[in-house]
XYZ file of C-alpha atoms in Angstrom:
486
model
C 0.000 0.000 0.000
C 2.973 2.313 0.296
C 3.182 5.278 -2.044
C 6.567 6.442 -3.216
C 5.959 9.953 -4.565
C 4.009 12.971 -3.400
C 1.861 14.730 -5.974
C 1.797 18.507 -6.114
C -1.500 20.105 -7.101
C -2.386 23.730 -7.828
C -5.606 25.729 -7.953
C -7.548 25.721 -11.229
C -8.774 29.224 -12.057
C -9.816 30.604 -15.451
C -8.480 27.565 -17.278
C -5.040 27.885 -15.680
C -3.145 25.996 -13.003
C -1.677 28.339 -10.416
C -0.279 28.403 -6.919
C -2.264 30.175 -4.246
C -1.548 33.874 -3.904
C 0.110 33.218 -0.545
C 2.049 30.184 -1.746
C 0.641 28.147 1.143
C -0.173 24.466 0.763
C -1.870 21.688 2.711
C -1.164 17.979 2.848
C -3.414 15.181 1.638
C -3.048 11.963 3.645
C -3.829 8.425 2.534
C -5.978 7.116 5.425
C -4.949 3.526 4.715
C -1.218 4.193 5.152
C -1.089 7.521 7.021
C 1.346 8.732 4.339
C 1.221 12.126 2.676
C 0.260 11.484 -0.953
C -0.135 15.051 -2.200
C 0.316 18.692 -1.381
C -2.308 21.053 -2.729
C -2.526 24.809 -2.830
C -4.335 26.448 0.077
C -6.315 29.369 -1.320
C -6.792 32.786 0.203
C -9.143 35.701 -0.482
C -7.333 36.855 -3.635
C -7.711 33.391 -5.135
C -11.418 33.271 -4.373
C -11.816 36.741 -5.900
C -9.969 35.596 -9.030
C -12.155 32.490 -9.361
C -15.342 34.537 -8.993
C -14.138 37.055 -11.572
C -13.260 34.246 -13.989
C -16.621 32.552 -13.502
C -18.475 35.835 -14.042
C -16.505 36.624 -17.196
C -17.240 33.167 -18.632
C -20.917 33.524 -17.761
C -21.141 36.846 -19.581
C -18.824 35.701 -22.368
C -18.119 32.406 -24.124
C -20.223 30.105 -21.951
C -23.222 32.394 -21.957
C -23.040 32.723 -25.739
C -22.779 28.976 -26.358
C -25.960 27.251 -27.506
C -27.648 24.936 -25.046
C -27.106 22.009 -27.395
C -23.381 22.688 -27.596
C -23.203 22.868 -23.799
C -24.811 19.456 -23.743
C -22.263 18.052 -26.217
C -19.370 19.237 -24.055
C -20.951 17.775 -20.937
C -21.427 14.423 -22.680
C -17.711 14.467 -23.496
C -16.922 14.941 -19.804
C -18.832 11.729 -19.076
C -16.971 9.873 -21.813
C -13.617 11.135 -20.596
C -14.377 10.162 -16.997
C -14.855 6.578 -18.137
C -11.741 6.683 -20.334
C -9.743 7.661 -17.255
C -11.797 5.616 -14.798
C -8.921 3.478 -13.531
C -6.702 6.489 -12.881
C -9.394 8.622 -11.228
C -10.732 5.729 -9.141
C -7.234 5.225 -7.788
C -7.133 8.891 -6.715
C -10.534 8.560 -5.039
C -9.389 5.551 -3.032
C -6.015 7.119 -2.322
C -7.418 10.156 -0.531
C -10.630 8.671 0.942
C -9.706 5.086 1.871
C -12.734 3.469 0.255
C -12.245 0.154 -1.569
C -11.104 0.469 -5.161
C -14.099 -1.702 -6.077
C -16.457 1.051 -4.899
C -14.465 3.820 -6.569
C -14.051 2.075 -9.924
C -17.198 -0.007 -10.302
C -19.779 2.186 -8.571
C -18.734 5.795 -8.245
C -16.913 6.522 -11.497
C -19.787 5.165 -13.617
C -22.278 7.114 -11.471
C -20.377 10.375 -11.961
C -20.107 9.835 -15.725
C -23.798 8.956 -15.926
C -24.678 12.155 -14.057
C -22.897 14.360 -16.581
C -24.494 12.544 -19.492
C -27.965 12.594 -17.944
C -27.791 16.372 -17.580
C -26.157 16.745 -20.995
C -29.467 15.488 -22.334
C -31.361 18.119 -20.352
C -29.284 21.093 -21.570
C -31.453 21.900 -24.607
C -34.750 20.957 -22.969
C -34.874 23.646 -20.296
C -37.403 26.195 -21.467
C -40.094 28.604 -20.432
C -43.779 28.646 -21.267
C -46.464 30.932 -22.617
C -49.211 31.903 -20.186
C -52.827 32.738 -21.090
C -53.406 35.962 -19.148
C -56.308 38.387 -19.179
C -55.965 41.255 -21.608
C -54.346 41.475 -25.019
C -50.826 40.458 -24.023
C -48.309 37.862 -25.014
C -46.911 36.653 -21.693
C -44.126 34.144 -21.485
C -41.415 32.979 -19.111
C -37.702 32.416 -19.582
C -35.628 30.025 -17.506
C -32.236 31.646 -17.060
C -29.115 30.561 -15.168
C -28.793 31.649 -11.552
C -25.216 32.825 -12.255
C -22.034 31.866 -10.439
C -22.576 28.696 -8.402
C -20.313 27.479 -5.603
C -20.324 23.707 -5.055
C -19.046 22.876 -1.565
C -18.414 19.147 -1.431
C -17.638 16.774 1.498
C -15.028 14.040 1.756
C -17.184 10.899 1.714
C -18.122 10.778 -2.007
C -15.901 13.488 -3.458
C -16.410 12.931 -7.187
C -20.031 11.757 -7.181
C -21.253 14.630 -5.008
C -19.299 17.092 -7.139
C -21.017 15.739 -10.258
C -24.454 16.009 -8.598
C -23.882 19.768 -8.348
C -21.706 20.670 -11.310
C -23.655 18.752 -13.972
C -27.090 20.374 -13.443
C -25.426 23.758 -12.932
C -23.673 23.522 -16.304
C -26.768 22.176 -18.056
C -28.643 25.295 -16.956
C -25.873 27.590 -18.213
C -24.248 28.534 -14.916
C -20.539 28.698 -14.178
C -19.089 26.895 -11.176
C -16.520 27.204 -8.410
C -15.826 23.832 -6.786
C -14.614 23.778 -3.203
C -13.702 20.156 -2.383
C -13.049 18.990 1.160
C -9.455 19.641 2.173
C -8.936 15.903 2.862
C -10.151 14.808 -0.603
C -9.390 17.358 -3.336
C -7.713 15.117 -5.911
C -10.703 13.991 -7.973
C -12.190 17.499 -8.232
C -8.850 18.606 -9.676
C -8.930 15.619 -12.038
C -12.392 16.740 -13.177
C -10.959 20.182 -13.946
C -8.296 18.568 -16.117
C -10.994 16.703 -18.010
C -13.060 19.854 -18.486
C -10.026 21.539 -19.990
C -9.330 18.573 -22.277
C -12.852 18.415 -23.720
C -12.966 22.147 -24.461
C -15.001 23.666 -21.629
C -14.161 27.416 -21.898
C -11.873 28.975 -19.272
C -13.659 30.167 -16.151
C -16.640 27.834 -16.478
C -15.228 25.355 -13.954
C -12.823 26.550 -11.264
C -11.440 24.515 -8.358
C -10.401 26.226 -5.134
C -8.720 24.050 -2.497
C -8.126 24.851 1.143
C -9.705 24.560 4.601
C -13.450 24.898 4.813
C -13.164 27.083 7.900
C -11.401 29.789 5.888
C -11.873 29.236 2.154
C -15.401 27.931 2.588
C -16.302 30.973 4.643
C -14.864 33.299 1.994
C -17.077 31.627 -0.597
C -20.174 31.847 1.600
C -19.668 35.561 2.205
C -18.589 36.531 -1.324
C -21.005 38.985 -2.947
C -20.113 37.741 -6.429
C -21.450 34.222 -5.837
C -25.148 33.757 -6.548
C -25.815 30.265 -5.222
C -24.296 27.671 -2.925
C -24.925 23.946 -3.281
C -23.628 22.226 -0.161
C -23.432 18.670 1.072
C -22.123 18.078 4.570
C -23.028 18.019 8.229
C -26.024 19.872 9.598
C -24.064 22.265 11.813
C -22.049 23.515 8.824
C -25.251 23.832 6.806
C -26.640 26.144 9.489
C -23.441 28.224 9.373
C -23.778 28.541 5.604
C -27.354 29.768 5.957
C -26.294 32.385 8.465
C -23.272 33.438 6.426
C -25.279 33.753 3.218
C -27.959 35.960 4.747
C -26.110 39.210 4.072
C -25.997 38.590 0.308
C -29.251 36.559 0.113
C -27.685 33.756 -1.871
C -29.790 30.894 -3.123
C -28.886 27.738 -1.187
C -29.509 24.013 -1.406
C -28.421 21.867 1.501
C -28.037 18.081 1.661
C -27.133 17.482 5.277
C -26.864 14.745 7.870
C -29.018 11.747 8.551
C -29.902 9.101 11.104
C -31.860 6.912 8.752
C -34.163 4.163 10.089
C -34.053 0.725 8.473
C -37.321 -0.943 9.575
C -37.704 -4.734 9.549
C -41.140 -6.278 10.064
C -41.535 -9.962 11.005
C -43.096 -10.833 7.632
C -40.005 -9.637 5.722
C -37.683 -11.851 3.704
C -35.304 -12.143 6.637
C -32.174 -13.092 4.715
C -32.696 -10.251 2.232
C -33.316 -7.834 5.109
C -30.129 -8.957 6.871
C -28.159 -8.282 3.698
C -29.905 -4.920 3.345
C -29.194 -3.943 6.934
C -25.526 -4.835 6.445
C -25.238 -2.905 3.195
C -27.192 -0.007 4.644
C -24.631 0.691 7.358
C -21.347 -0.773 6.127
C -21.272 0.329 2.476
C -18.869 3.245 2.230
C -17.661 2.444 5.765
C -20.872 4.001 7.038
C -19.589 7.383 5.867
C -22.820 7.905 3.977
C -25.392 10.625 4.687
C -28.226 8.151 4.107
C -26.626 5.246 6.006
C -29.153 2.999 7.720
C -27.605 3.632 11.097
C -30.785 2.897 13.093
C -31.940 -0.696 12.669
C -35.549 -0.912 13.888
C -36.566 -4.557 14.344
C -39.863 -6.052 15.484
C -39.337 -7.443 18.979
C -40.611 -10.888 17.942
C -37.617 -11.403 15.632
C -35.039 -9.033 17.077
C -32.723 -11.580 18.718
C -32.489 -13.832 15.680
C -32.189 -10.906 13.306
C -29.513 -9.014 15.227
C -27.512 -12.235 15.643
C -27.529 -12.693 11.856
C -26.447 -9.077 11.232
C -23.694 -9.383 13.851
C -22.458 -12.616 12.246
C -22.191 -10.900 8.864
C -20.434 -7.921 10.451
C -17.837 -10.191 12.033
C -17.040 -11.673 8.618
C -16.414 -8.229 7.118
C -12.710 -7.691 7.627
C -11.166 -4.327 6.736
C -8.437 -4.600 4.148
C -6.115 -2.783 1.768
C -8.408 -0.380 -0.154
C -6.338 -0.877 -3.302
C -7.072 -4.620 -3.324
C -10.016 -5.301 -5.688
C -11.314 -7.945 -3.266
C -11.592 -5.511 -0.330
C -15.126 -4.477 0.615
C -14.384 -2.469 3.760
C -11.675 0.151 3.537
C -10.117 2.727 5.834
C -11.989 5.388 7.787
C -11.335 8.598 5.903
C -9.204 10.383 8.499
C -7.692 10.093 11.956
C -10.193 12.648 13.218
C -13.133 10.614 11.929
C -11.778 7.376 13.398
C -11.427 9.045 16.782
C -14.988 10.338 16.468
C -16.305 6.832 15.721
C -14.423 5.337 18.678
C -15.756 8.081 20.948
C -19.345 7.196 20.041
C -18.637 3.512 20.646
C -17.454 4.300 24.171
C -20.494 6.503 24.798
C -22.777 3.657 23.701
C -21.119 1.256 26.125
C -21.415 3.715 29.009
C -25.105 4.339 28.259
C -25.868 0.610 28.451
C -26.036 -0.551 24.836
C -24.874 -4.141 24.233
C -21.893 -4.545 21.911
C -22.487 -7.639 19.753
C -19.876 -7.093 16.993
C -16.729 -5.049 16.454
C -16.139 -2.013 18.575
C -12.385 -1.673 18.155
C -9.769 -0.296 15.840
C -8.640 -2.890 13.291
C -5.115 -3.769 12.169
C -4.747 -5.112 8.641
C -1.184 -6.226 9.284
C 0.687 -3.037 8.472
C 0.399 -1.324 11.838
C -0.800 1.748 9.950
C -4.077 3.133 8.728
C -7.376 4.272 10.196
C -9.295 1.003 10.161
C -12.324 0.158 12.303
C -14.141 -3.114 12.833
C -17.763 -3.044 11.643
C -19.685 -2.472 14.854
C -23.175 -3.517 15.950
C -24.974 -2.526 19.166
C -28.127 -4.262 20.436
C -30.394 -3.129 23.239
C -30.313 0.484 22.056
C -33.139 2.709 23.291
C -34.364 5.822 21.444
C -32.920 8.266 23.976
C -29.360 6.915 23.725
C -26.786 9.087 22.014
C -26.057 6.577 19.250
C -29.789 6.497 18.434
C -29.964 10.290 18.074
C -26.667 11.639 16.760
C -25.062 11.006 13.397
C -21.862 9.017 13.866
C -20.876 8.813 10.191
C -19.073 5.537 10.544
C -19.679 1.754 10.477
C -21.647 1.695 13.730
C -25.170 0.223 13.827
C -27.720 0.877 16.578
C -30.420 -1.836 16.824
C -33.728 -0.713 18.384
C -36.832 -2.866 18.921
C -40.464 -1.926 18.291
C -43.788 -3.599 19.158
C -46.069 -2.809 16.199
C -46.399 -0.779 13.000
C -47.370 2.479 14.693
C -44.489 2.278 17.167
C -42.097 1.551 14.293
C -43.273 4.692 12.497
C -43.118 6.787 15.671
C -39.597 5.625 16.502
C -38.435 6.102 12.917
C -39.722 9.676 12.873
C -38.371 10.468 16.339
C -35.319 12.229 14.906
C -34.185 15.687 13.907
C -33.146 14.145 10.598
C -35.164 12.951 7.627
C -32.889 12.007 4.766
C -33.766 8.377 4.041
C -35.501 5.299 5.424
C -36.264 1.704 4.458
C -39.078 -0.757 5.042
C -38.766 -4.548 4.855
C -42.039 -6.462 4.526
C -43.875 -8.788 2.131
C -47.155 -6.940 2.817
C -47.531 -4.441 -0.015
C -50.247 -2.432 1.749
C -48.155 -2.124 4.878
C -45.113 -1.117 2.826
C -46.920 1.756 1.118
C -48.684 2.825 4.301
C -45.426 3.084 6.226
C -43.607 4.754 3.316
C -46.199 7.544 3.313
C -45.942 8.029 7.063
C -42.131 8.226 7.189
C -40.624 11.711 7.315
C -37.813 11.133 4.846
C -36.829 12.331 1.392
C -36.148 8.794 0.159
C -37.862 5.578 1.261
C -36.616 2.218 0.026
C -38.908 -0.818 0.169
C -37.148 -4.199 0.422
C -33.837 -2.668 -0.660
C -31.309 -0.089 0.538
C -28.795 2.385 -0.905
C -30.180 2.372 -4.440
C -29.674 5.566 -6.426
C -30.166 6.768 -9.980
C -29.462 10.137 -11.557
C -33.100 10.283 -12.714
C -34.448 9.981 -9.142
C -34.408 13.012 -6.794
C -32.473 12.867 -3.533
C -32.691 15.201 -0.546
C -33.930 15.592 2.980
C -36.738 16.528 5.304
C -36.256 18.416 8.580
C -32.615 19.023 9.546
C -31.382 16.827 6.705
C -31.701 19.910 4.526
C -33.780 21.188 1.633
C -33.697 21.152 -2.130
C -33.180 18.083 -4.290
C -30.157 16.753 -6.094
C -30.301 14.648 -9.253
C -33.365 14.261 -11.498
C -35.282 17.004 -13.263
C -36.037 18.553 -9.865
C -32.427 19.677 -9.403
C -32.790 21.938 -12.430
C -35.198 24.137 -10.484
C -32.363 25.106 -8.146
C -30.010 26.193 -10.932
C -32.419 28.392 -12.886
C -34.426 31.499 -12.178
C -37.683 32.399 -13.887
C -38.228 35.663 -15.729
C -41.702 36.739 -16.855
C -42.006 38.839 -20.034
C -45.132 40.821 -20.958
C -45.710 42.081 -24.509
C -48.534 44.564 -25.115
C -50.472 43.499 -28.247
C -53.167 46.158 -27.979
C -53.738 48.115 -31.202
C-alpha cells in the first residue's frame, strides 16, 4: 500500500493551473497508510476573488453565448472522458478517501459519468412557457441561469457529489466554483483537467482548495457568488445559511441523517439482513443516508440481530487498493477518533456490543481502520440512536407494532432516508407515506439513480439533487409581458 511519490496540485482558475496567492499548501493523507500522498494549494481571499471574476466573465462571455445544445455536447464528453480515465481517477478517489477500489471504480466513477451525461441530455430541454393571461398580451417565461454557483463538497463521495452539483449547474448555463473537502481534493482537480481537455471554456469550472473554515467561509460571504450547493453536516449547513444571509444567496443543503431501516416480522429475513448490512457498512458508514438505526420487530429481534452481527464479524477491513476488499479505511484520523468516541459513549449508556467495537489492524500497523460495529439493546434516547456518527456503527432498536415503528423512525431531527422490509404491499406503502424522509426504500437499501431526486426533510436539509427537480435550483424564472393592444 505504500506510495513512493508525493503529488503537487495547484488551484484551477480561469483555465489555468496556479499556486495560491500566498504560496501556502496543505497535505493530503492516505488514510490507509497515514502517508502524505499530495500537497495542494491552500487558497486565500485573492484566489477566491480571481475564481469569482473568472466565472463571471465566462458567464457573460463564451459560456453564456454557447448554444444549449453545444453545452450538452461538451458535458457528454466529460462523461466519456471520466470513463476513459476511470482506472486512474478511481485510484485517486481511493487514495485520498480510503474506500475500496471496487467502490471507486465499479460504482462511483460510472455514477459520476452517468450524471454528466444525464444532464447533458437536459441542456437543450430547459425552457419557459407561454401563459394565457387576461388582456391582449403575449406573456411568457424564460428560464435563465442563476449565475455563479459554488459547489461545496464533502469528503465521503468526493467525485459523485461534485457531479451532482456541477452537472445540473452547467446544463442550466451557470458557471461553477468547486470547493472540495481539504482531505479529498484530488478527484475534483482531475475533473478540472478533463473539463479543460474536452474544451469547456476557461472560467466555467474553477477549483479552489483549502480549509473549509477559511476558504469555505470566503465563498459563503462573497457577494459575487449567486448560489451555494452544499453537502455536509447539519451544523455547517446552518453556518452557511447564516453566512449567506447578508448577500441573500440561493442555497440548497443536503445534510446529515440518522436513517431508520425498519424490519417487520413478515419480511424476507435473509434479504433484510443483507440490506441492513449494506445499509450501514457500504462506504464504511460514511454515507449521509446510512441505515444507522436498525428498527426490528421485537418478535424477531434476537435472531435478526444475531444474523447481522455474524455478517459484520465476517467483514474484515483490508487494503483499499485490493479489488477484493469491501471495507476500507476510515477517511481520516479525526473521523476514526470520532467513531471510537461514540462507541465508548454507547457502552457507558448501556447498549450491548455484539460485533466489532475496536480499531482494526490489517497487518501493516498503519491506517485508520475500524471493525464493523453492531450494538443491540439500544433505546431511542441513547446518544447513538440520536446523533449522526458517520461511521460503520449500527444501533439496533426494537419496536412492538407498526405504529411504534413509524413513531420511533420519525423520532429524529433528521429525515434524509428510510427503508421498510415487509412482504405486505399495503403495509409497505402505508409506512412509506408516514415516514418523514426524502427517500424511502422498500425491500432494498442504498439504491440511487441520476433520474431519481435525492434530498432531505427536517434538519437533513432542503432542495433536491439529481433528477429534473435539481434543475429548479439552478435556474431562475423571468416573466415577459408584450402589449399586443392596437
